[in-house]
Structures are given as C-alpha cells and as structure tokens.
Amino acid sequence: MAAKIKIATTSLAGCFGCHMSFLDIDERLLKLADIVEFDRSPLTDIEHCGPCDIGLIEGGVCNSENVHVLREFRSHCKILVAVGACAINGGLPALRNFFKLEDCLLEAYQDGIGVDNPQIPNDPELPLLLDKVRPVHEIVKIDYFMPGCPPSADVFWTYLNALIEGRDPNLPYELVHYD
Ligand code: SF4
C-alpha cells in the first residue's frame, strides 16, 4: 500500500474561519483520511509538526511568535499553501497597518471607548508585535495561494485533491467569484 500523504495546518493572525471552512468538507474528510495522514491540525493534538508533504497556513504575520511558527512550518513542509485573505495579503488584521503601532496600542488599551483599568500589556512572555501585519510570502517562500475569506469547502476539496495528485490547482470560475 502506498504511503499516505502527510498534511499539516496552522493558524497565525487569523480568525480560524479558514480552518472551520476546511472542516466543512464534512463526510469528504473520511475519503481524505483514506489517503492522507494529518500531522498538526484541528483533527489532532500535535503541537509541533514533523516532516509533511503539504502545509496549509491560515492568517497573516503580526508578531514575533507568528514569524517563528511560520519559519518552522516552512522548514517541515514540502509544499506550503497560503490559505485565505489573511495569509495572502494580511486580511482584516492588516487594517491596523493604516495606523502607527503605538496609536493602535493606545486605542486598544488606554484611550479607547470602554477601557477601564488602562494598561498596555508588557509582560516579557508576550510575543513582540511587528510594526505592520505582513502576508506570509514576505517571510517565507509560498508555493500556492488559496483565495477566499474563507476559501469554501469546495475550494479546499478541489485544491487538496489537485496537490495530492501532483497537479497544480486550477479553480473553476464558479469557485472563485464572490458576487
Ligand atoms: Fe478568518 Fe477570512 Fe482571515 Fe480566513 S481569511 S482567517 S476566514 S478573516
């Protein structure tokens, strides 16, 4: 029997919506389980991924921990896919890029509406924020970009099947129009 393809996923600065959409492939997960083995993913309890064939990465890069996790993930995955708008271009978290980091912190923790007990977190254990939220391709080499916010379950299914079969993914128009 052929060795199973190993797939891992991780989330950086995202909302986990892309992962939820992946799980929406529903009963097709059972078909997938016949041919793939999941490393780090929502389906397993693995914290650090080992060598994998395909890595799916959700979310952009907003702090030093994201950079570390992304570099480690890249080093373990033969094929790395940026999944969704946040990974591809920073997405919603990148809206803070229109402002200075200092102003964002002041608004969130000191001057903003509803803040009682103003205090900007400065515990040394907290990862340092980057000046801007970055798309993942600015930090590591990305092999493929899966569009959407989130990509639909059918996009995940189409994309993964192509990669598993060794083809470049080619999404039909009905899967990539958003009107
Ligand atoms: Fe959430 Fe959309 Fe970002 Fe995916 S692309 S993590 S669904 S905001």
Coordinates of C-alpha atoms and ligand atoms in Angstrom, one line a residue:
M1 CA 0.0 0.0 0.0
A2 CA 1.3 3.5 -0.9
A3 CA 2.4 5.7 1.9
K4 CA -0.1 8.3 2.9
I5 CA 0.4 12.0 2.1
K6 CA 1.1 13.9 5.2
I7 CA -0.9 17.2 5.7
A8 CA -0.4 19.8 8.5
T9 CA -2.2 23.1 9.1
T10 CA -1.6 26.0 11.4
S11 CA -3.1 29.4 12.2
L12 CA -1.2 32.7 12.7
A13 CA -3.1 36.0 12.8
G14 CA -6.4 34.8 11.6
C15 CA -9.9 34.0 13.0
F16 CA -9.8 30.2 12.5
G17 CA -12.6 30.7 9.9
C18 CA -10.4 29.1 7.2
H19 CA -9.9 26.0 9.4
M20 CA -13.7 25.9 10.0
S21 CA -14.3 26.0 6.3
F22 CA -11.8 23.2 5.8
L23 CA -13.8 21.1 8.3
D24 CA -16.9 21.9 6.3
I25 CA -15.9 19.3 3.6
D26 CA -17.8 17.1 6.0
E27 CA -18.1 13.5 5.0
R28 CA -15.4 14.0 2.4
L29 CA -13.0 14.1 5.4
L30 CA -13.5 10.3 5.6
K31 CA -12.4 9.9 1.9
L32 CA -9.4 12.2 2.7
A33 CA -8.5 10.1 5.7
D34 CA -8.1 7.1 3.4
I35 CA -5.2 8.8 1.5
V36 CA -3.8 11.3 3.9
E37 CA -2.4 11.4 7.4
F38 CA -2.9 14.5 9.5
D39 CA 0.0 15.9 11.4
R40 CA -0.6 19.2 13.3
S41 CA -4.2 20.2 12.5
P42 CA -7.6 20.7 14.2
L43 CA -8.1 17.0 14.0
T44 CA -5.0 16.0 16.0
D45 CA -3.4 17.2 19.2
I46 CA 0.1 17.6 17.8
E47 CA 1.7 20.8 18.8
H48 CA 4.8 20.9 16.5
C49 CA 4.6 19.4 13.1
G50 CA 7.1 16.9 11.7
P51 CA 8.1 16.5 8.1
C52 CA 5.0 16.9 5.9
D53 CA 4.1 16.8 2.2
I54 CA 1.5 19.7 2.3
G55 CA 1.2 22.5 4.8
L56 CA -1.8 24.8 5.0
I57 CA -1.3 28.1 6.7
E58 CA -4.1 30.4 7.8
G59 CA -3.6 34.0 8.9
G60 CA -1.0 36.8 8.4
V61 CA 2.0 37.6 10.5
C62 CA 1.5 40.1 13.3
N63 CA 4.1 39.2 15.9
S64 CA 7.4 37.5 16.6
E65 CA 5.8 34.2 17.5
N66 CA 4.0 34.1 14.1
V67 CA 7.4 34.6 12.4
H68 CA 8.9 31.7 14.4
V69 CA 5.9 29.3 13.8
L70 CA 5.8 30.2 10.1
R71 CA 9.6 29.6 9.6
E72 CA 9.4 26.3 11.5
F73 CA 6.3 25.3 9.4
R74 CA 8.1 26.1 6.2
S75 CA 11.1 24.0 7.1
H76 CA 8.9 21.0 7.6
C77 CA 6.5 21.2 4.6
K78 CA 7.5 20.3 1.1
I79 CA 4.6 22.3 -0.3
L80 CA 3.3 25.3 1.6
V81 CA -0.1 26.9 0.8
A82 CA -1.2 30.3 2.0
V83 CA -4.9 29.8 2.8
G84 CA -7.3 32.7 2.7
A85 CA -7.1 36.5 2.5
C86 CA -5.2 37.0 5.9
A87 CA -2.3 34.7 4.8
I88 CA -2.3 36.1 1.3
N89 CA -2.4 39.8 2.0
G90 CA -2.8 40.3 5.7
G91 CA -6.6 40.5 5.5
L92 CA -8.6 42.1 8.3
P93 CA -5.8 42.2 10.9
A94 CA -3.8 44.3 8.4
L95 CA -6.3 47.1 8.8
R96 CA -4.1 48.3 11.6
N97 CA -1.4 48.9 9.0
F98 CA -3.1 52.3 8.3
F99 CA -2.1 53.4 11.8
K100 CA 1.1 53.6 13.8
L101 CA 1.5 50.6 16.1
E102 CA 1.8 52.9 19.1
D103 CA -1.6 54.5 18.3
C104 CA -3.2 51.1 18.0
L105 CA -1.9 50.1 21.4
L106 CA -3.1 53.4 23.0
E107 CA -6.6 53.0 21.4
A108 CA -6.9 49.3 22.4
Y109 CA -5.6 49.5 26.0
Q110 CA -5.6 53.1 27.2
D111 CA -7.7 55.7 25.4
G112 CA -10.4 53.6 23.6
I113 CA -14.1 53.6 24.5
G114 CA -14.9 51.1 27.2
V115 CA -11.3 50.8 28.5
D116 CA -11.3 50.7 32.3
N117 CA -8.0 50.0 34.0
P118 CA -5.8 51.4 31.2
Q119 CA -2.6 49.4 30.9
I120 CA -0.6 48.5 27.8
P121 CA 0.4 44.8 28.2
N122 CA 4.2 44.5 28.6
D123 CA 4.8 41.0 30.1
P124 CA 8.1 39.8 28.7
E125 CA 6.5 36.5 27.8
L126 CA 4.2 38.2 25.3
P127 CA 5.4 38.0 21.7
L128 CA 6.5 41.3 20.3
L129 CA 4.2 42.9 17.8
L130 CA 5.5 43.7 14.3
D131 CA 5.2 47.3 13.1
K132 CA 2.8 46.0 10.4
V133 CA 0.8 42.9 9.8
R134 CA 2.6 41.0 6.9
P135 CA 1.4 38.5 4.4
V136 CA 3.2 35.1 4.8
H137 CA 5.0 35.3 1.5
E138 CA 7.0 38.3 2.8
I139 CA 8.6 36.0 5.4
V140 CA 8.9 32.6 3.7
K141 CA 8.6 31.1 0.2
I142 CA 5.0 30.1 -0.5
D143 CA 4.2 27.6 -3.2
Y144 CA 0.4 28.2 -3.7
F145 CA -2.2 30.7 -2.7
M146 CA -5.7 29.5 -2.0
P147 CA -8.1 32.5 -2.3
G148 CA -11.2 33.4 -0.2
C149 CA -12.3 34.7 3.1
P150 CA -12.6 31.9 3.9
P151 CA -12.0 29.6 0.9
S152 CA -15.1 27.5 0.6
A153 CA -15.1 23.8 1.5
D154 CA -15.3 23.0 -2.2
V155 CA -12.2 25.2 -2.8
F156 CA -10.4 23.2 -0.1
W157 CA -11.5 19.9 -1.7
T158 CA -10.6 20.9 -5.2
Y159 CA -7.2 22.4 -4.2
L160 CA -6.2 19.5 -2.0
N161 CA -7.1 16.8 -4.5
A162 CA -5.0 18.5 -7.1
L163 CA -2.0 18.8 -4.8
I164 CA -2.4 15.2 -3.6
E165 CA -2.5 14.0 -7.2
G166 CA 0.7 16.1 -8.0
R167 CA -1.2 18.7 -10.2
D168 CA -1.2 22.5 -10.0
P169 CA -4.6 23.5 -8.6
N170 CA -6.8 25.1 -11.1
L171 CA -10.0 26.5 -9.6
P172 CA -13.1 26.9 -11.9
Y173 CA -14.7 30.3 -12.1
E174 CA -17.7 29.2 -10.1
L175 CA -15.4 28.6 -7.1
V176 CA -13.6 32.0 -7.2
H177 CA -16.3 34.6 -7.9
Y178 CA -17.6 36.4 -4.8
D179 CA -20.6 38.3 -6.1
Ligands
SF4_1 FE1 -10.7 34.4 9.0 FE2 -11.1 35.3 6.5 FE3 -8.8 35.5 7.6 FE4 -9.7 33.1 6.9 S1 -9.2 34.8 5.5 S2 -8.6 33.6 8.9 S3 -11.9 33.3 7.4 S4 -10.7 36.5 8.3

